[in-house]
Amino acid sequence: MKCRVCRAPAVVEVRRHNAGFCRDCFLGHCRSQVERAVKEHRMMGPDDRVLVAVSGGKDSLALWDILVELGYRADGLYIGLGIDGYSGPSGEQARAFARARGLELLEVDLPADYGYDVRSGAAADRRVPCSACGLSKRHIFDRVAVQGGYDVVATGHNLDDEAAVLLGNVLRWDLAYLARQRPVLPGGEGFPRKVKPLVKLGEREMAAYCVLKGIDYQVEECPMAAGNRHLGYKEALNVIEERSPGAKASFYNGFLERGSELGAGTAAAEREGLHPCPSCGAPTTSAVCAFCKLVEKAGGDPRRRLPVSAR
Ligand code: AMP
Ligand code: FES
Ligand code: ZN
């Protein structure tokens, strides 16, 4: 197979596009897919200060790399979740990446800074681990971004992630979640804009990007996620994609093009009645926000001062 762009021997095949790419043209393809996503969904401008949420995995490290190459002012934020055998090496990968490129990485550690970890937080708040984890991460992304004056938080959710989440939301017809499943969520009083610039790139492409760029990443998936519903949806979509290349992208892109009104009213209603949490200042509709409740139940302290960029 030859490179679609320059006709040199191809090293990566993207079946969805029925195309092969040589190394340099593939890296260019990834950058241009990010540029297109940013432009199409008006994710951010050249002067925005971007906070990239980096887990140490392939997607978020590739995202940080691409955003810096495209000229964005992008710092990283790593959250240590206190997951045995997983959080340690993930943090190492994020730190090594930042150090090698002279980039700034902010860090928050759940056990050291808040006095709980994903497992104890989930047990105390009677949630599954991924729910306690997601709640904690979203809260910390928002607080660090707002306090640090960042315009936007970027996460490494890719096309496979978003299509799997979409399938789950559609299977339950969960309109509130569908409304929040946009590649851009506008900011508001007390919370930053949130963007997913990798929505046009699949999981395999991000792994290939890291390999071709020599980016070391945490290959192991989180041990607590094993067997969860989301992974089941991913597997189901992979079976469909295998038979019909492009099905995943058309499922997700069709939602963006034609399903955009789904849940719009629900989203607007959710933003009404927001007020600052008396404990941590985050916008909430309850007396105390869900994060503070979780941390208090887990015996930790939600009022910790967050790291602010030194620059
Ligand atoms: P996940 O929810 O694990 O699928 O991760 C989705 C995205 O959330 C990643 O691509 C990162 O941008 C971000 N993320 C996940 N885990 C962390 C973490 N420990 N610290 C900072 N960002 C994270
Ligand atoms: Fe959150 Fe695994 S990364 S539970
Ligand atoms: Zn709170």
Coordinates of C-alpha atoms and ligand atoms in Angstrom, one line a residue:
M1 CA 0.0 0.0 0.0
K2 CA 1.2 3.5 -0.8
C3 CA 0.8 6.8 1.1
R4 CA -2.3 8.5 -0.1
V5 CA -0.5 11.9 0.0
C6 CA 3.0 11.3 -1.3
R7 CA 2.9 7.8 -2.8
A8 CA 5.8 6.6 -0.6
P9 CA 5.3 3.2 1.1
A10 CA 2.6 3.4 3.7
V11 CA 3.3 2.5 7.3
V12 CA -0.3 3.1 8.7
E13 CA -3.6 2.1 7.2
V14 CA -6.8 3.9 8.2
R15 CA -9.6 1.7 6.9
R16 CA -12.2 4.2 7.7
H17 CA -10.7 6.5 5.1
N18 CA -9.7 3.6 2.9
A19 CA -6.2 5.1 2.9
G20 CA -2.6 4.5 3.9
F21 CA 0.0 7.0 5.0
C22 CA 3.8 7.2 5.4
R23 CA 5.1 8.4 8.7
D24 CA 5.3 12.1 8.0
C25 CA 2.0 12.3 6.1
F26 CA 0.3 10.3 8.9
L27 CA 1.5 12.7 11.6
G28 CA 0.3 15.6 9.3
H29 CA -3.1 13.8 8.9
C30 CA -3.5 13.7 12.8
R31 CA -2.6 17.3 13.1
S32 CA -5.0 18.4 10.4
Q33 CA -7.8 16.3 11.9
V34 CA -7.3 18.2 15.2
E35 CA -7.2 21.5 13.3
R36 CA -10.4 20.7 11.5
A37 CA -12.2 19.6 14.7
V38 CA -11.0 22.8 16.5
K39 CA -12.2 25.0 13.6
E40 CA -15.5 23.2 12.9
H41 CA -16.6 23.3 16.5
R42 CA -14.9 26.6 17.4
M43 CA -13.1 25.0 20.2
M44 CA -10.5 27.6 20.9
G45 CA -8.6 30.5 19.4
P46 CA -4.8 31.0 19.1
D47 CA -4.6 33.2 22.2
D48 CA -6.5 30.9 24.5
R49 CA -4.6 29.4 27.5
V50 CA -5.3 25.7 27.3
L51 CA -5.2 23.2 30.1
V52 CA -4.8 19.6 28.7
A53 CA -6.0 16.9 31.1
V54 CA -3.2 14.3 30.8
S55 CA -3.7 10.8 32.1
G56 CA -0.3 9.4 30.9
G57 CA -2.1 7.4 28.2
K58 CA -1.8 7.6 24.5
D59 CA -4.7 9.9 23.7
S60 CA -4.0 12.7 26.1
L61 CA -0.2 12.7 25.5
A62 CA -0.7 12.7 21.7
L63 CA -3.3 15.6 22.1
W64 CA -0.8 17.6 24.2
D65 CA 1.9 17.0 21.6
I66 CA -0.3 18.0 18.7
L67 CA -1.7 21.2 20.4
V68 CA 1.8 22.3 21.2
E69 CA 2.9 21.6 17.6
L70 CA -0.1 23.6 16.3
G71 CA 1.2 26.5 18.4
Y72 CA -1.3 26.5 21.3
R73 CA -0.2 27.7 24.8
A74 CA -1.0 24.4 26.5
D75 CA -0.1 23.3 30.0
G76 CA -0.9 19.8 31.4
L77 CA -2.8 18.7 34.4
Y78 CA -2.3 15.2 35.8
I79 CA -4.5 13.8 38.6
G80 CA -3.1 11.0 40.7
L81 CA -6.2 8.8 41.5
G82 CA -4.4 6.5 44.0
I83 CA -5.0 3.4 42.0
D84 CA -2.5 0.7 43.0
G85 CA -0.1 -0.3 40.2
Y86 CA -1.7 2.1 37.7
S87 CA -1.5 5.7 39.0
G88 CA 2.2 5.5 39.7
P89 CA 3.4 4.6 36.2
S90 CA 0.7 6.8 34.6
G91 CA 2.1 9.9 36.4
E92 CA 5.6 8.9 35.5
Q93 CA 4.7 8.9 31.8
A94 CA 3.0 12.3 32.0
R95 CA 6.0 13.8 33.9
A96 CA 8.6 12.3 31.5
F97 CA 6.7 13.7 28.5
A98 CA 6.5 17.2 30.1
R99 CA 10.2 17.2 31.2
A100 CA 11.5 16.1 27.8
R101 CA 9.7 19.0 26.1
G102 CA 10.1 21.7 28.8
L103 CA 6.3 21.9 29.3
E104 CA 4.5 22.7 32.5
L105 CA 2.6 19.9 34.2
L106 CA 0.3 20.7 37.1
E107 CA -0.4 17.9 39.5
V108 CA -3.2 17.0 42.0
D109 CA -3.0 13.8 44.0
L110 CA -6.3 12.6 45.5
P111 CA -4.7 10.7 48.5
A112 CA -2.1 13.4 49.3
D113 CA -4.2 16.4 48.6
Y114 CA -7.7 15.4 49.5
G115 CA -7.2 12.4 51.8
Y116 CA -9.1 9.7 49.7
D117 CA -8.5 7.6 46.6
V118 CA -10.9 6.3 43.9
R119 CA -11.6 3.1 45.7
S120 CA -12.3 4.5 49.2
G121 CA -14.2 7.5 47.7
A122 CA -16.4 5.1 45.7
A123 CA -17.1 2.9 48.7
A124 CA -17.9 5.8 51.0
D125 CA -20.3 7.4 48.4
R126 CA -21.8 4.1 47.3
R127 CA -20.8 4.6 43.7
V128 CA -19.0 2.4 41.2
P129 CA -15.3 3.4 41.0
C130 CA -15.6 4.9 37.5
S131 CA -18.3 7.2 38.7
A132 CA -16.3 8.4 41.8
C133 CA -13.3 8.8 39.5
G134 CA -15.2 10.8 36.8
L135 CA -16.8 13.1 39.4
S136 CA -13.5 13.8 41.0
K137 CA -11.7 14.4 37.7
R138 CA -14.3 16.7 36.3
H139 CA -14.4 18.7 39.5
I140 CA -10.6 19.1 39.6
F141 CA -10.3 19.9 35.9
D142 CA -12.8 22.7 36.4
R143 CA -11.4 24.1 39.6
V144 CA -7.8 24.1 38.5
A145 CA -8.8 25.8 35.2
V146 CA -10.9 28.5 36.8
Q147 CA -8.3 29.3 39.5
G148 CA -5.4 29.2 37.0
G149 CA -7.2 31.5 34.5
Y150 CA -7.3 29.0 31.7
D151 CA -9.8 29.6 28.9
V152 CA -10.4 26.0 28.1
V153 CA -9.8 22.4 29.3
A154 CA -9.0 19.9 26.6
T155 CA -9.4 16.1 27.1
G156 CA -8.2 13.2 25.0
H157 CA -11.6 11.6 24.3
N158 CA -11.3 10.1 20.8
L159 CA -13.8 8.9 18.2
D160 CA -14.0 5.4 19.7
D161 CA -14.6 6.8 23.2
E162 CA -17.3 9.2 22.0
A163 CA -19.1 6.6 19.8
A164 CA -19.2 4.2 22.7
V165 CA -20.6 6.8 25.1
L166 CA -23.1 7.8 22.4
L167 CA -24.2 4.2 22.1
G168 CA -24.7 3.9 25.8
N169 CA -26.7 7.1 26.0
V170 CA -28.9 6.1 23.0
L171 CA -29.5 2.6 24.4
R172 CA -30.9 4.4 27.5
W173 CA -32.2 7.4 25.6
D174 CA -30.6 9.5 28.3
L175 CA -31.3 13.0 27.0
A176 CA -29.4 14.8 29.7
Y177 CA -26.2 12.9 28.9
L178 CA -26.8 13.3 25.2
A179 CA -27.0 17.0 25.6
R180 CA -23.7 17.0 27.4
Q181 CA -22.0 14.8 24.9
R182 CA -20.9 17.6 22.6
P183 CA -17.3 18.1 21.5
V184 CA -17.5 21.6 23.0
L185 CA -19.2 22.5 26.2
P186 CA -19.4 26.3 26.6
G187 CA -18.0 27.8 29.8
G188 CA -20.1 29.7 32.3
E189 CA -20.0 31.3 35.7
G190 CA -17.5 29.1 37.7
F191 CA -16.7 26.6 35.0
P192 CA -14.4 26.6 31.9
R193 CA -15.1 25.7 28.3
K194 CA -14.4 22.0 27.7
V195 CA -13.3 20.6 24.4
K196 CA -12.5 17.2 22.8
P197 CA -10.2 17.9 19.9
L198 CA -9.6 14.2 19.1
V199 CA -13.1 13.4 18.0
K200 CA -12.1 12.9 14.4
L201 CA -9.3 10.4 15.3
G202 CA -9.7 6.8 16.4
E203 CA -7.9 4.8 19.1
R204 CA -5.6 3.0 16.7
E205 CA -4.6 6.3 15.1
M206 CA -3.6 7.7 18.5
A207 CA -1.5 4.6 19.4
A208 CA 0.2 4.8 15.9
Y209 CA 0.8 8.6 16.5
C210 CA 2.6 7.9 19.8
V211 CA 4.7 5.0 18.4
L212 CA 5.7 7.0 15.3
K213 CA 6.5 10.1 17.5
G214 CA 8.4 8.0 20.1
I215 CA 6.0 9.0 22.9
D216 CA 6.1 6.5 25.7
Y217 CA 2.7 6.1 27.3
Q218 CA 0.9 4.0 29.9
V219 CA -0.3 1.0 27.9
E220 CA -2.2 -0.7 30.7
E221 CA -5.8 0.3 31.0
C222 CA -7.2 1.2 34.4
P223 CA -7.8 -2.1 36.4
M224 CA -11.0 -0.7 37.8
A225 CA -12.6 -0.3 34.4
A226 CA -12.3 -4.0 33.5
G227 CA -15.7 -5.4 32.6
N228 CA -17.6 -2.0 32.7
R229 CA -20.4 -1.2 30.3
H230 CA -18.4 1.3 28.4
L231 CA -15.8 -1.3 27.3
G232 CA -18.7 -3.6 26.2
Y233 CA -20.1 -0.8 24.0
K234 CA -16.6 -0.3 22.5
E235 CA -16.3 -4.0 21.7
A236 CA -19.7 -4.1 20.1
L237 CA -18.9 -1.1 17.9
N238 CA -15.6 -2.7 17.0
V239 CA -17.5 -5.8 15.7
I240 CA -19.7 -3.5 13.6
E241 CA -16.7 -1.4 12.4
E242 CA -14.9 -4.6 11.3
R243 CA -17.7 -5.5 8.9
S244 CA -18.5 -1.9 7.9
P245 CA -15.5 0.4 8.1
G246 CA -16.6 3.9 8.8
A247 CA -19.8 2.9 10.7
K248 CA -18.5 4.3 13.9
A249 CA -17.6 7.7 12.5
S250 CA -20.9 8.0 10.7
F251 CA -22.8 7.0 13.9
Y252 CA -21.1 9.7 15.8
N253 CA -20.9 12.4 13.1
G254 CA -24.6 11.8 12.3
F255 CA -25.4 12.6 15.9
L256 CA -23.4 15.8 15.7
E257 CA -25.1 16.8 12.4
R258 CA -28.6 15.7 13.0
G259 CA -29.0 14.9 16.7
S260 CA -27.8 18.3 18.1
E261 CA -31.2 19.3 19.3
L262 CA -31.6 16.2 21.4
G263 CA -31.7 17.1 25.0
A264 CA -31.1 20.8 24.4
G265 CA -33.9 21.9 26.7
T266 CA -32.6 19.6 29.4
A267 CA -29.1 21.1 29.2
A268 CA -30.5 24.7 29.5
A269 CA -32.7 23.7 32.5
E270 CA -29.7 22.1 34.2
R271 CA -27.8 25.4 34.1
E272 CA -30.6 27.2 35.8
G273 CA -30.6 27.3 39.5
L274 CA -26.8 27.0 39.8
H275 CA -25.1 28.6 42.8
P276 CA -21.6 28.4 44.2
C277 CA -21.1 25.4 46.6
P278 CA -20.6 26.9 50.1
S279 CA -17.7 24.5 50.7
C280 CA -15.6 24.7 47.5
G281 CA -17.2 27.4 45.3
A282 CA -18.0 25.1 42.4
P283 CA -21.3 25.7 40.7
T284 CA -24.0 23.3 41.9
T285 CA -27.8 23.0 42.1
S286 CA -27.6 21.2 45.5
A287 CA -26.9 22.6 48.9
V288 CA -23.4 21.2 48.8
C289 CA -21.8 19.9 45.5
A290 CA -21.5 16.2 44.8
F291 CA -17.6 16.4 45.0
C292 CA -17.6 17.9 48.5
K293 CA -20.2 15.3 49.6
L294 CA -18.0 12.5 48.3
V295 CA -14.8 13.8 49.9
E296 CA -16.5 14.4 53.2
K297 CA -18.0 10.9 53.3
A298 CA -14.6 9.5 52.5
G299 CA -13.2 11.4 55.5
G300 CA -11.1 13.8 53.4
D301 CA -11.0 17.6 53.1
P302 CA -12.5 19.2 49.9
R303 CA -11.2 22.7 50.7
R304 CA -7.7 22.1 49.5
R305 CA -5.8 24.8 47.6
L306 CA -5.2 23.8 44.1
P307 CA -1.9 24.2 42.1
V308 CA -1.7 27.3 40.0
S309 CA 0.6 27.6 37.1
A310 CA 3.9 29.3 38.0
R311 CA 4.1 31.1 34.7
Ligands
AMP1 P1 -11.0 8.3 30.5 O1 -12.1 8.9 31.3 O2 -10.0 7.5 31.4 O3 -11.4 7.6 29.3 O4 -10.1 9.5 30.0 C1 -10.6 10.5 29.2 C2 -9.7 11.7 29.2 O5 -9.8 12.3 30.5 C3 -8.3 11.5 29.0 O6 -8.0 11.5 27.6 C4 -7.6 12.6 29.6 O7 -7.7 13.8 28.9 C5 -8.5 12.8 30.9 N1 -8.0 12.1 32.0 C6 -8.2 10.8 32.4 N2 -7.5 10.4 33.5 C7 -6.8 11.5 33.9 C8 -6.0 11.8 35.0 N3 -5.7 10.9 35.9 N4 -5.4 13.0 35.1 C9 -5.7 14.0 34.1 N5 -6.6 13.8 33.1 C10 -7.1 12.6 33.0
FES2 FE1 -11.1 6.2 36.7 FE2 -10.2 3.9 36.3 S1 -9.4 5.8 35.6 S2 -11.8 4.3 37.6
ZN3 ZN -18.2 21.7 46.7

